[in-house]
């Protein structure tokens, strides 16, 4: 069963999102424009790669069917799963030694040596996860892509449709998530013909175990508490 506590910290200046509670399955399900191919860059990969093509020493997963197959595995939920997307296998063939080194560093250290985006690959994302939804860091060319994923997960949990006021709610979530937010969907309450969920501003966390182990205390000490109001296809934060 998926976690219902979502932690999100967004650093727009670095195109960086740190998150807990969202999974690879959420990523491919709610991404508005699907990725076609990915390179697994984790040295100690947890994904089954027996039927996978290799180029430049990296396992490649090519096509939507191959990517969907990863989400159907249980193995990717344990250990490290790190990838960047790419457009064509010819681009992978042309990777330089320096680019290969930087990809390996990214998959091992969970941060880029220089940039998480590689002009040769034209990647939109660098996805770096440990134990799937427990911890992942996402580098996204367009932060809005992540916000679609987050809203998709919220809509699924509260069993309501996605909002019509997408731009407004994305802006509100981005503004709040700059400071690090916790959304506990276990606290969802029915109110005024809709659903309200608390949003806690708790700052920056890299240790997701600490959030779970001290959840009540962290909520009490939150810098600020807001509500996300779900009213059909109209969402808002107050």
Short mmCIF file of C-alpha atoms in Angstrom, two decimals:
data_model
loop_
_atom_site.label_atom_id
_atom_site.label_comp_id
_atom_site.label_asym_id
_atom_site.label_seq_id
_atom_site.Cartn_x
_atom_site.Cartn_y
_atom_site.Cartn_z
CA UNK A 1 0.00 0.00 0.00
CA UNK A 2 1.35 3.41 -0.93
CA UNK A 3 2.30 5.98 1.64
CA UNK A 4 -0.26 8.68 2.26
CA UNK A 5 2.28 11.10 3.69
CA UNK A 6 3.81 13.18 0.90
CA UNK A 7 6.89 15.32 1.43
CA UNK A 8 7.96 17.74 -1.32
CA UNK A 9 10.79 20.28 -1.47
CA UNK A 10 11.30 22.14 -4.75
CA UNK A 11 14.35 24.23 -5.65
CA UNK A 12 13.33 25.86 -8.96
CA UNK A 13 16.72 27.51 -9.44
CA UNK A 14 18.30 24.03 -9.66
CA UNK A 15 15.31 22.34 -11.37
CA UNK A 16 15.40 20.01 -8.36
CA UNK A 17 12.62 18.22 -6.46
CA UNK A 18 13.15 16.10 -3.36
CA UNK A 19 10.15 13.95 -2.55
CA UNK A 20 8.81 11.06 -0.53
CA UNK A 21 5.49 9.36 -1.17
CA UNK A 22 5.49 9.39 -4.97
CA UNK A 23 6.58 6.35 -6.95
CA UNK A 24 7.89 5.46 -10.38
CA UNK A 25 4.42 4.15 -11.14
CA UNK A 26 3.02 7.62 -10.34
CA UNK A 27 5.72 9.17 -12.51
CA UNK A 28 4.81 7.26 -15.66
CA UNK A 29 1.07 7.30 -14.95
CA UNK A 30 0.61 11.05 -14.44
CA UNK A 31 3.39 12.51 -16.57
CA UNK A 32 1.57 14.67 -19.16
CA UNK A 33 3.98 13.79 -21.98
CA UNK A 34 5.32 10.23 -21.52
CA UNK A 35 8.99 9.37 -21.83
CA UNK A 36 9.89 6.87 -24.56
CA UNK A 37 13.28 5.51 -23.46
CA UNK A 38 15.49 5.48 -20.41
CA UNK A 39 19.05 4.65 -19.41
CA UNK A 40 19.48 2.96 -16.04
CA UNK A 41 22.47 4.76 -14.49
CA UNK A 42 22.48 3.16 -11.03
CA UNK A 43 25.56 0.95 -10.65
CA UNK A 44 23.82 -1.19 -8.02
CA UNK A 45 20.57 -1.31 -9.96
CA UNK A 46 17.59 -3.11 -8.46
CA UNK A 47 15.77 -3.46 -11.78
CA UNK A 48 15.74 -6.75 -13.68
CA UNK A 49 17.77 -6.21 -16.84
CA UNK A 50 18.00 -9.69 -18.37
CA UNK A 51 16.10 -8.77 -21.53
CA UNK A 52 17.56 -5.30 -21.85
CA UNK A 53 19.84 -3.84 -24.49
CA UNK A 54 23.17 -2.41 -23.39
CA UNK A 55 25.06 0.51 -24.86
CA UNK A 56 28.16 2.16 -23.46
CA UNK A 57 27.79 -0.22 -20.52
CA UNK A 58 24.33 1.10 -19.56
CA UNK A 59 21.10 -0.94 -19.54
CA UNK A 60 18.60 0.65 -21.93
CA UNK A 61 14.83 0.36 -21.72
CA UNK A 62 13.39 1.33 -25.08
CA UNK A 63 9.73 2.00 -25.79
CA UNK A 64 6.68 2.56 -23.60
CA UNK A 65 6.10 -1.19 -23.19
CA UNK A 66 9.57 -1.70 -21.70
CA UNK A 67 9.08 1.21 -19.30
CA UNK A 68 5.68 -0.08 -18.26
CA UNK A 69 7.25 -3.47 -17.58
CA UNK A 70 9.58 -1.86 -15.03
CA UNK A 71 6.60 -0.50 -13.11
CA UNK A 72 5.16 -4.01 -12.98
CA UNK A 73 8.29 -5.36 -11.29
CA UNK A 74 8.54 -5.50 -7.52
CA UNK A 75 12.34 -5.34 -7.60
CA UNK A 76 12.54 -1.62 -8.48
CA UNK A 77 10.82 -0.84 -5.16
CA UNK A 78 13.93 -1.88 -3.23
CA UNK A 79 17.35 -0.29 -3.51
CA UNK A 80 18.41 2.36 -6.00
CA UNK A 81 16.69 3.04 -9.30
CA UNK A 82 18.20 5.93 -11.25
CA UNK A 83 17.73 6.91 -14.88
CA UNK A 84 17.80 9.65 -17.46
CA UNK A 85 15.54 9.61 -20.49
CA UNK A 86 16.70 9.99 -24.08
CA UNK A 87 15.26 10.26 -27.57
CA UNK A 88 17.18 7.73 -29.69
CA UNK A 89 19.76 4.99 -29.18
CA UNK A 90 22.06 6.76 -31.65
CA UNK A 91 22.43 9.51 -29.07
CA UNK A 92 23.64 6.96 -26.52
CA UNK A 93 26.22 5.65 -29.03
CA UNK A 94 27.70 9.13 -29.24
CA UNK A 95 28.19 9.68 -25.50
CA UNK A 96 31.70 10.84 -24.67
CA UNK A 97 33.87 9.45 -21.87
CA UNK A 98 33.23 12.64 -19.91
CA UNK A 99 29.46 12.30 -20.29
CA UNK A 100 29.58 8.64 -19.26
CA UNK A 101 31.58 9.61 -16.17
CA UNK A 102 29.04 12.28 -15.29
CA UNK A 103 26.12 9.87 -15.72
CA UNK A 104 27.79 7.35 -13.42
CA UNK A 105 28.50 10.06 -10.85
CA UNK A 106 24.86 11.20 -11.02
CA UNK A 107 23.55 7.67 -10.47
CA UNK A 108 25.96 7.03 -7.59
CA UNK A 109 25.92 10.36 -5.73
CA UNK A 110 22.31 11.44 -6.47
CA UNK A 111 23.52 14.84 -7.60
CA UNK A 112 25.07 16.12 -10.81
CA UNK A 113 28.77 16.78 -11.24
CA UNK A 114 27.90 19.71 -13.46
CA UNK A 115 24.37 19.47 -14.84
CA UNK A 116 21.68 16.77 -14.68
CA UNK A 117 20.77 17.56 -18.29
CA UNK A 118 22.85 16.23 -21.17
CA UNK A 119 22.57 18.02 -24.54
CA UNK A 120 23.66 14.83 -26.32
CA UNK A 121 20.70 12.89 -24.85
CA UNK A 122 18.21 15.77 -24.76
CA UNK A 123 16.89 14.36 -21.49
CA UNK A 124 13.96 16.00 -19.76
CA UNK A 125 14.58 14.26 -16.45
CA UNK A 126 17.12 12.75 -14.14
CA UNK A 127 15.25 10.42 -11.77
CA UNK A 128 17.13 9.24 -8.68
CA UNK A 129 15.25 7.04 -6.22
CA UNK A 130 15.94 4.82 -3.22
CA UNK A 131 13.33 2.23 -2.24
CA UNK A 132 10.97 3.72 -4.82
CA UNK A 133 8.50 6.05 -3.08
CA UNK A 134 10.55 6.30 0.12
CA UNK A 135 12.98 8.83 -1.32
CA UNK A 136 13.48 10.29 -4.74
CA UNK A 137 15.17 13.30 -6.20
CA UNK A 138 13.97 14.48 -9.57
CA UNK A 139 15.65 16.97 -11.86
CA UNK A 140 13.08 18.24 -14.34
CA UNK A 141 13.60 20.61 -17.26
CA UNK A 142 10.01 21.76 -16.65
CA UNK A 143 8.89 21.81 -12.99
CA UNK A 144 5.29 21.83 -14.23
CA UNK A 145 5.71 18.19 -15.29
CA UNK A 146 6.30 17.25 -11.66
CA UNK A 147 3.32 19.29 -10.49
CA UNK A 148 1.09 17.32 -12.87
CA UNK A 149 2.39 14.12 -11.25
CA UNK A 150 1.77 15.46 -7.75
CA UNK A 151 -1.78 16.56 -8.61
CA UNK A 152 -2.45 13.22 -10.27
CA UNK A 153 -1.44 11.40 -7.09
CA UNK A 154 -3.57 13.68 -4.92
CA UNK A 155 -6.59 13.24 -7.20
CA UNK A 156 -6.19 9.47 -7.08
CA UNK A 157 -6.00 9.41 -3.29
CA UNK A 158 -9.04 11.59 -2.69
CA UNK A 159 -10.95 10.01 -5.59
CA UNK A 160 -11.73 13.30 -7.30
CA UNK A 161 -11.02 14.53 -10.84
CA UNK A 162 -7.99 16.62 -11.71
CA UNK A 163 -8.54 20.36 -11.35
CA UNK A 164 -9.63 22.65 -14.15
CA UNK A 165 -7.68 25.52 -12.56
CA UNK A 166 -4.38 23.76 -13.24
CA UNK A 167 -2.18 26.83 -13.58
CA UNK A 168 -3.40 28.40 -10.34
CA UNK A 169 -3.00 25.29 -8.19
CA UNK A 170 0.42 24.56 -9.72
CA UNK A 171 1.56 28.07 -8.82
CA UNK A 172 0.23 27.72 -5.28
CA UNK A 173 1.87 24.31 -4.75
CA UNK A 174 5.17 25.52 -6.20
CA UNK A 175 5.15 28.57 -3.95
CA UNK A 176 4.56 26.44 -0.84
CA UNK A 177 6.91 23.60 -1.84
CA UNK A 178 9.88 25.96 -2.09
CA UNK A 179 9.90 25.84 1.72
CA UNK A 180 9.34 22.09 2.04
CA UNK A 181 5.82 20.78 2.59
CA UNK A 182 4.17 17.74 4.15
CA UNK A 183 0.73 16.65 2.94
CA UNK A 184 -0.84 13.93 5.09
CA UNK A 185 -3.71 12.37 3.18
CA UNK A 186 -4.64 10.35 6.27
CA UNK A 187 -6.03 13.63 7.62
CA UNK A 188 -8.44 14.25 4.73
CA UNK A 189 -11.80 15.50 6.02
CA UNK A 190 -15.12 15.99 4.27
CA UNK A 191 -16.18 19.62 4.52
CA UNK A 192 -18.44 22.05 2.65
CA UNK A 193 -19.32 19.57 -0.12
CA UNK A 194 -15.69 18.74 -0.71
CA UNK A 195 -12.52 17.47 0.91
CA UNK A 196 -9.91 19.40 2.88
CA UNK A 197 -6.36 18.19 3.54
CA UNK A 198 -3.78 19.84 5.78
CA UNK A 199 -0.56 21.12 4.25
CA UNK A 200 2.35 21.64 6.65
CA UNK A 201 5.36 23.82 5.86
CA UNK A 202 8.21 21.94 7.56
CA UNK A 203 11.43 22.98 5.82
CA UNK A 204 14.14 20.87 4.23
CA UNK A 205 14.57 17.18 5.03
CA UNK A 206 16.88 14.63 3.43
CA UNK A 207 16.18 11.87 5.96
CA UNK A 208 12.71 10.50 5.27
CA UNK A 209 12.96 8.12 8.25
CA UNK A 210 13.04 11.17 10.51
CA UNK A 211 9.77 12.47 9.05
CA UNK A 212 8.05 9.13 9.69
CA UNK A 213 9.53 8.57 13.16
CA UNK A 214 8.78 12.09 14.39
CA UNK A 215 5.68 12.80 12.31
CA UNK A 216 3.49 14.17 15.11
CA UNK A 217 6.25 16.37 16.47
CA UNK A 218 7.15 17.71 13.03
CA UNK A 219 3.52 18.64 12.43
CA UNK A 220 3.31 20.46 15.77
CA UNK A 221 6.50 22.38 15.02
CA UNK A 222 5.56 23.22 11.42
CA UNK A 223 6.44 26.75 10.37
CA UNK A 224 2.96 27.16 8.94
CA UNK A 225 -0.22 25.15 8.38
CA UNK A 226 -2.54 25.57 5.40
CA UNK A 227 -5.43 23.66 3.87
CA UNK A 228 -5.80 22.26 0.39
CA UNK A 229 -9.45 22.55 -0.56
CA UNK A 230 -10.75 20.04 -3.11
CA UNK A 231 -14.10 21.14 -4.51
CA UNK A 232 -14.72 18.96 -7.54
CA UNK A 233 -12.53 20.35 -10.30
CA UNK A 234 -11.72 23.52 -8.37
CA UNK A 235 -8.77 23.24 -6.00
CA UNK A 236 -7.27 25.95 -3.82
CA UNK A 237 -4.90 26.49 -0.90
CA UNK A 238 -5.64 28.79 2.01
#
